[in-house]
C-alpha cells in the first residue's frame, strides 16, 4: 500500500467500512487515510480491497512460501488461488462493512503478497 501514499481518490475497503481519500502512511501494520480532512487509521490486515486509477502500475510483493505472518492463514490460500487465475476473468466478493458484501468482476493481472 506504500505505493499509494499521497495519491488522491484512493478507495480502501475494510471489513467494516469503505474510505475514499489519500493514504498518508503505511507502517507498523497500520494504514492512515485522510478522508476530507478527517484522519482515519486501521489495521492493514482488515483491508479487503483497494482501488485507484493507478493500480495497474503498482508492484506486488513476491509470494513468499517461507514466511508466516499473523494473516497468513487467511491470506495464503487467497494468494495461492489468485495465482492460478492470472489472465482469467473472475468474480470476487468482499466485505465493505458488516452485512454489506461487494462484488468485483475483472481479469486477474497478477497475484502477490499485497501491494509493496
PDB file of N, CA and C in Angstrom, residues 45-102:
ATOM      1  N   UNK A  45      -4.395  -5.625   8.147  1.00  0.00           N
ATOM      2  CA  UNK A  45      -4.972  -6.969   7.984  1.00  0.00           C
ATOM      3  C   UNK A  45      -6.486  -6.924   7.802  1.00  0.00           C
ATOM      4  N   UNK A  46      -7.122  -5.778   8.073  1.00  0.00           N
ATOM      5  CA  UNK A  46      -8.565  -5.642   7.861  1.00  0.00           C
ATOM      6  C   UNK A  46      -8.913  -5.123   6.471  1.00  0.00           C
ATOM      7  N   UNK A  47      -7.906  -4.789   5.657  1.00  0.00           N
ATOM      8  CA  UNK A  47      -8.158  -4.297   4.303  1.00  0.00           C
ATOM      9  C   UNK A  47      -8.564  -5.474   3.423  1.00  0.00           C
ATOM     10  N   UNK A  48      -9.724  -5.346   2.785  1.00  0.00           N
ATOM     11  CA  UNK A  48     -10.196  -6.406   1.894  1.00  0.00           C
ATOM     12  C   UNK A  48      -9.976  -6.060   0.427  1.00  0.00           C
ATOM     13  N   UNK A  49      -9.821  -4.766   0.102  1.00  0.00           N
ATOM     14  CA  UNK A  49      -9.588  -4.353  -1.285  1.00  0.00           C
ATOM     15  C   UNK A  49      -9.140  -2.898  -1.304  1.00  0.00           C
ATOM     16  N   UNK A  50      -8.410  -2.516  -2.351  1.00  0.00           N
ATOM     17  CA  UNK A  50      -8.071  -1.118  -2.599  1.00  0.00           C
ATOM     18  C   UNK A  50      -8.365  -0.823  -4.059  1.00  0.00           C
ATOM     19  N   UNK A  51      -8.666   0.423  -4.354  1.00  0.00           N
ATOM     20  CA  UNK A  51      -8.957   0.799  -5.724  1.00  0.00           C
ATOM     21  C   UNK A  51      -8.441   2.184  -6.033  1.00  0.00           C
ATOM     22  N   UNK A  52      -7.923   2.353  -7.249  1.00  0.00           N
ATOM     23  CA  UNK A  52      -7.423   3.638  -7.699  1.00  0.00           C
ATOM     24  C   UNK A  52      -7.145   3.516  -9.189  1.00  0.00           C
ATOM     25  N   UNK A  53      -7.122   4.634  -9.878  1.00  0.00           N
ATOM     26  CA  UNK A  53      -6.853   4.616 -11.317  1.00  0.00           C
ATOM     27  C   UNK A  53      -5.431   4.194 -11.660  1.00  0.00           C
ATOM     28  N   UNK A  54      -4.509   4.208 -10.685  1.00  0.00           N
ATOM     29  CA  UNK A  54      -3.116   3.855 -10.971  1.00  0.00           C
ATOM     30  C   UNK A  54      -2.759   2.441 -10.530  1.00  0.00           C
ATOM     31  N   UNK A  55      -3.716   1.645 -10.096  1.00  0.00           N
ATOM     32  CA  UNK A  55      -3.391   0.306  -9.598  1.00  0.00           C
ATOM     33  C   UNK A  55      -2.681  -0.558 -10.626  1.00  0.00           C
ATOM     34  N   UNK A  56      -2.921  -0.346 -11.894  1.00  0.00           N
ATOM     35  CA  UNK A  56      -2.246  -1.140 -12.912  1.00  0.00           C
ATOM     36  C   UNK A  56      -0.743  -0.952 -12.909  1.00  0.00           C
ATOM     37  N   UNK A  57      -0.267   0.150 -12.340  1.00  0.00           N
ATOM     38  CA  UNK A  57       1.160   0.439 -12.303  1.00  0.00           C
ATOM     39  C   UNK A  57       1.819   0.043 -10.989  1.00  0.00           C
ATOM     40  N   UNK A  58       1.082  -0.547 -10.065  1.00  0.00           N
ATOM     41  CA  UNK A  58       1.654  -0.889  -8.771  1.00  0.00           C
ATOM     42  C   UNK A  58       2.408  -2.209  -8.835  1.00  0.00           C
ATOM     43  N   UNK A  59       3.384  -2.327  -7.971  1.00  0.00           N
ATOM     44  CA  UNK A  59       4.164  -3.557  -7.871  1.00  0.00           C
ATOM     45  C   UNK A  59       3.657  -4.370  -6.693  1.00  0.00           C
ATOM     46  N   UNK A  60       3.568  -5.670  -6.875  1.00  0.00           N
ATOM     47  CA  UNK A  60       3.161  -6.557  -5.794  1.00  0.00           C
ATOM     48  C   UNK A  60       4.390  -7.202  -5.178  1.00  0.00           C
ATOM     49  N   UNK A  61       4.328  -7.456  -3.881  1.00  0.00           N
ATOM     50  CA  UNK A  61       5.393  -8.199  -3.233  1.00  0.00           C
ATOM     51  C   UNK A  61       5.353  -9.626  -3.763  1.00  0.00           C
ATOM     52  N   UNK A  62       6.514 -10.242  -3.982  1.00  0.00           N
ATOM     53  CA  UNK A  62       6.511 -11.623  -4.472  1.00  0.00           C
ATOM     54  C   UNK A  62       5.928 -12.567  -3.429  1.00  0.00           C
ATOM     55  N   UNK A  63       5.365 -13.660  -3.901  1.00  0.00           N
ATOM     56  CA  UNK A  63       4.823 -14.675  -2.998  1.00  0.00           C
ATOM     57  C   UNK A  63       5.986 -15.328  -2.267  1.00  0.00           C
ATOM     58  N   UNK A  64       5.898 -15.364  -0.933  1.00  0.00           N
ATOM     59  CA  UNK A  64       6.956 -15.958  -0.109  1.00  0.00           C
ATOM     60  C   UNK A  64       6.363 -17.132   0.657  1.00  0.00           C
ATOM     61  N   UNK A  65       6.763 -18.310   0.313  1.00  0.00           N
ATOM     62  CA  UNK A  65       6.220 -19.512   0.949  1.00  0.00           C
ATOM     63  C   UNK A  65       6.836 -19.768   2.318  1.00  0.00           C
ATOM     64  N   UNK A  66       7.993 -19.161   2.616  1.00  0.00           N
ATOM     65  CA  UNK A  66       8.678 -19.455   3.868  1.00  0.00           C
ATOM     66  C   UNK A  66       8.294 -18.515   5.008  1.00  0.00           C
ATOM     67  N   UNK A  67       7.407 -17.577   4.760  1.00  0.00           N
ATOM     68  CA  UNK A  67       7.034 -16.592   5.774  1.00  0.00           C
ATOM     69  C   UNK A  67       5.664 -16.926   6.348  1.00  0.00           C
ATOM     70  N   UNK A  68       5.524 -16.746   7.650  1.00  0.00           N
ATOM     71  CA  UNK A  68       4.238 -16.962   8.308  1.00  0.00           C
ATOM     72  C   UNK A  68       3.935 -15.747   9.178  1.00  0.00           C
ATOM     73  N   UNK A  69       3.087 -14.876   8.690  1.00  0.00           N
ATOM     74  CA  UNK A  69       2.683 -13.706   9.453  1.00  0.00           C
ATOM     75  C   UNK A  69       1.359 -13.951  10.144  1.00  0.00           C
ATOM     76  N   UNK A  70       0.876 -12.944  10.838  1.00  0.00           N
ATOM     77  CA  UNK A  70      -0.362 -13.114  11.590  1.00  0.00           C
ATOM     78  C   UNK A  70      -1.565 -13.300  10.675  1.00  0.00           C
ATOM     79  N   UNK A  71      -1.460 -12.898   9.421  1.00  0.00           N
ATOM     80  CA  UNK A  71      -2.588 -13.020   8.495  1.00  0.00           C
ATOM     81  C   UNK A  71      -2.403 -14.166   7.505  1.00  0.00           C
ATOM     82  N   UNK A  72      -1.346 -14.952   7.652  1.00  0.00           N
ATOM     83  CA  UNK A  72      -1.040 -15.970   6.644  1.00  0.00           C
ATOM     84  C   UNK A  72      -2.120 -17.033   6.515  1.00  0.00           C
ATOM     85  N   UNK A  73      -2.817 -17.370   7.593  1.00  0.00           N
ATOM     86  CA  UNK A  73      -3.848 -18.405   7.492  1.00  0.00           C
ATOM     87  C   UNK A  73      -5.013 -17.942   6.629  1.00  0.00           C
ATOM     88  N   UNK A  74      -5.212 -16.642   6.528  1.00  0.00           N
ATOM     89  CA  UNK A  74      -6.280 -16.085   5.700  1.00  0.00           C
ATOM     90  C   UNK A  74      -5.753 -15.717   4.310  1.00  0.00           C
ATOM     91  N   UNK A  75      -4.579 -15.086   4.276  1.00  0.00           N
ATOM     92  CA  UNK A  75      -4.068 -14.551   3.022  1.00  0.00           C
ATOM     93  C   UNK A  75      -3.433 -15.596   2.113  1.00  0.00           C
ATOM     94  N   UNK A  76      -2.709 -16.569   2.661  1.00  0.00           N
ATOM     95  CA  UNK A  76      -2.010 -17.540   1.821  1.00  0.00           C
ATOM     96  C   UNK A  76      -2.950 -18.311   0.898  1.00  0.00           C
ATOM     97  N   UNK A  77      -4.064 -18.851   1.400  1.00  0.00           N
ATOM     98  CA  UNK A  77      -4.963 -19.560   0.488  1.00  0.00           C
ATOM     99  C   UNK A  77      -5.518 -18.657  -0.618  1.00  0.00           C
ATOM    100  N   UNK A  78      -5.840 -17.409  -0.285  1.00  0.00           N
ATOM    101  CA  UNK A  78      -6.364 -16.482  -1.292  1.00  0.00           C
ATOM    102  C   UNK A  78      -5.291 -16.152  -2.328  1.00  0.00           C
ATOM    103  N   UNK A  79      -4.061 -15.897  -1.876  1.00  0.00           N
ATOM    104  CA  UNK A  79      -2.960 -15.608  -2.796  1.00  0.00           C
ATOM    105  C   UNK A  79      -2.697 -16.794  -3.715  1.00  0.00           C
ATOM    106  N   UNK A  80      -2.662 -17.985  -3.150  1.00  0.00           N
ATOM    107  CA  UNK A  80      -2.420 -19.189  -3.957  1.00  0.00           C
ATOM    108  C   UNK A  80      -3.506 -19.382  -5.009  1.00  0.00           C
ATOM    109  N   UNK A  81      -4.750 -19.165  -4.622  1.00  0.00           N
ATOM    110  CA  UNK A  81      -5.858 -19.321  -5.567  1.00  0.00           C
ATOM    111  C   UNK A  81      -5.781 -18.269  -6.673  1.00  0.00           C
ATOM    112  N   UNK A  82      -5.524 -17.006  -6.303  1.00  0.00           N
ATOM    113  CA  UNK A  82      -5.429 -15.946  -7.310  1.00  0.00           C
ATOM    114  C   UNK A  82      -4.280 -16.197  -8.279  1.00  0.00           C
ATOM    115  N   UNK A  83      -3.181 -16.760  -7.797  1.00  0.00           N
ATOM    116  CA  UNK A  83      -2.045 -17.051  -8.678  1.00  0.00           C
ATOM    117  C   UNK A  83      -2.432 -18.046  -9.768  1.00  0.00           C
ATOM    118  N   UNK A  84      -3.367 -18.933  -9.489  1.00  0.00           N
ATOM    119  CA  UNK A  84      -3.808 -19.899 -10.507  1.00  0.00           C
ATOM    120  C   UNK A  84      -4.789 -19.277 -11.490  1.00  0.00           C
ATOM    121  N   UNK A  85      -5.271 -18.075 -11.182  1.00  0.00           N
ATOM    122  CA  UNK A  85      -6.296 -17.435 -12.009  1.00  0.00           C
ATOM    123  C   UNK A  85      -5.780 -16.257 -12.837  1.00  0.00           C
ATOM    124  N   UNK A  86      -4.456 -16.049 -12.877  1.00  0.00           N
ATOM    125  CA  UNK A  86      -3.887 -14.941 -13.651  1.00  0.00           C
ATOM    126  C   UNK A  86      -4.327 -15.073 -15.109  1.00  0.00           C
ATOM    127  N   UNK A  87      -4.743 -13.954 -15.690  1.00  0.00           N
ATOM    128  CA  UNK A  87      -5.245 -13.839 -17.065  1.00  0.00           C
ATOM    129  C   UNK A  87      -6.622 -14.463 -17.266  1.00  0.00           C
ATOM    130  N   UNK A  88      -7.312 -14.762 -16.182  1.00  0.00           N
ATOM    131  CA  UNK A  88      -8.671 -15.290 -16.275  1.00  0.00           C
ATOM    132  C   UNK A  88      -9.643 -14.270 -15.693  1.00  0.00           C
ATOM    133  N   UNK A  89     -10.850 -14.238 -16.223  1.00  0.00           N
ATOM    134  CA  UNK A  89     -11.893 -13.352 -15.702  1.00  0.00           C
ATOM    135  C   UNK A  89     -12.557 -14.036 -14.515  1.00  0.00           C
ATOM    136  N   UNK A  90     -12.660 -13.289 -13.416  1.00  0.00           N
ATOM    137  CA  UNK A  90     -13.208 -13.851 -12.180  1.00  0.00           C
ATOM    138  C   UNK A  90     -14.193 -12.875 -11.550  1.00  0.00           C
ATOM    139  N   UNK A  91     -14.955 -13.378 -10.623  1.00  0.00           N
ATOM    140  CA  UNK A  91     -15.817 -12.555  -9.778  1.00  0.00           C
ATOM    141  C   UNK A  91     -15.323 -12.737  -8.352  1.00  0.00           C
ATOM    142  N   UNK A  92     -14.995 -11.638  -7.684  1.00  0.00           N
ATOM    143  CA  UNK A  92     -14.502 -11.688  -6.310  1.00  0.00           C
ATOM    144  C   UNK A  92     -15.494 -10.951  -5.423  1.00  0.00           C
ATOM    145  N   UNK A  93     -15.902 -11.606  -4.367  1.00  0.00           N
ATOM    146  CA  UNK A  93     -16.793 -10.994  -3.384  1.00  0.00           C
ATOM    147  C   UNK A  93     -15.978 -10.623  -2.155  1.00  0.00           C
ATOM    148  N   UNK A  94     -16.221  -9.433  -1.615  1.00  0.00           N
ATOM    149  CA  UNK A  94     -15.506  -8.975  -0.429  1.00  0.00           C
ATOM    150  C   UNK A  94     -16.450  -8.130   0.406  1.00  0.00           C
ATOM    151  N   UNK A  95     -16.079  -7.932   1.667  1.00  0.00           N
ATOM    152  CA  UNK A  95     -16.913  -7.148   2.576  1.00  0.00           C
ATOM    153  C   UNK A  95     -16.426  -5.712   2.637  1.00  0.00           C
ATOM    154  N   UNK A  96     -17.368  -4.779   2.630  1.00  0.00           N
ATOM    155  CA  UNK A  96     -17.026  -3.375   2.831  1.00  0.00           C
ATOM    156  C   UNK A  96     -17.465  -2.903   4.203  1.00  0.00           C
ATOM    157  N   UNK A  97     -18.482  -3.506   4.746  1.00  0.00           N
ATOM    158  CA  UNK A  97     -18.949  -3.239   6.108  1.00  0.00           C
ATOM    159  C   UNK A  97     -19.853  -4.410   6.490  1.00  0.00           C
ATOM    160  N   UNK A  98     -20.084  -4.624   7.765  1.00  0.00           N
ATOM    161  CA  UNK A  98     -20.880  -5.788   8.166  1.00  0.00           C
ATOM    162  C   UNK A  98     -22.215  -5.867   7.427  1.00  0.00           C
ATOM    163  N   UNK A  99     -22.489  -7.027   6.857  1.00  0.00           N
ATOM    164  CA  UNK A  99     -23.747  -7.240   6.159  1.00  0.00           C
ATOM    165  C   UNK A  99     -23.833  -6.589   4.802  1.00  0.00           C
ATOM    166  N   UNK A 100     -22.711  -6.067   4.286  1.00  0.00           N
ATOM    167  CA  UNK A 100     -22.733  -5.367   3.010  1.00  0.00           C
ATOM    168  C   UNK A 100     -21.629  -5.887   2.088  1.00  0.00           C
ATOM    169  N   UNK A 101     -21.837  -7.057   1.490  1.00  0.00           N
ATOM    170  CA  UNK A 101     -20.820  -7.574   0.576  1.00  0.00           C
ATOM    171  C   UNK A 101     -20.798  -6.788  -0.730  1.00  0.00           C
ATOM    172  N   UNK A 102     -19.640  -6.735  -1.342  1.00  0.00           N
ATOM    173  CA  UNK A 102     -19.470  -6.090  -2.642  1.00  0.00           C
ATOM    174  C   UNK A 102     -18.912  -7.115  -3.615  1.00  0.00           C
TER     175      UNK A 102
END
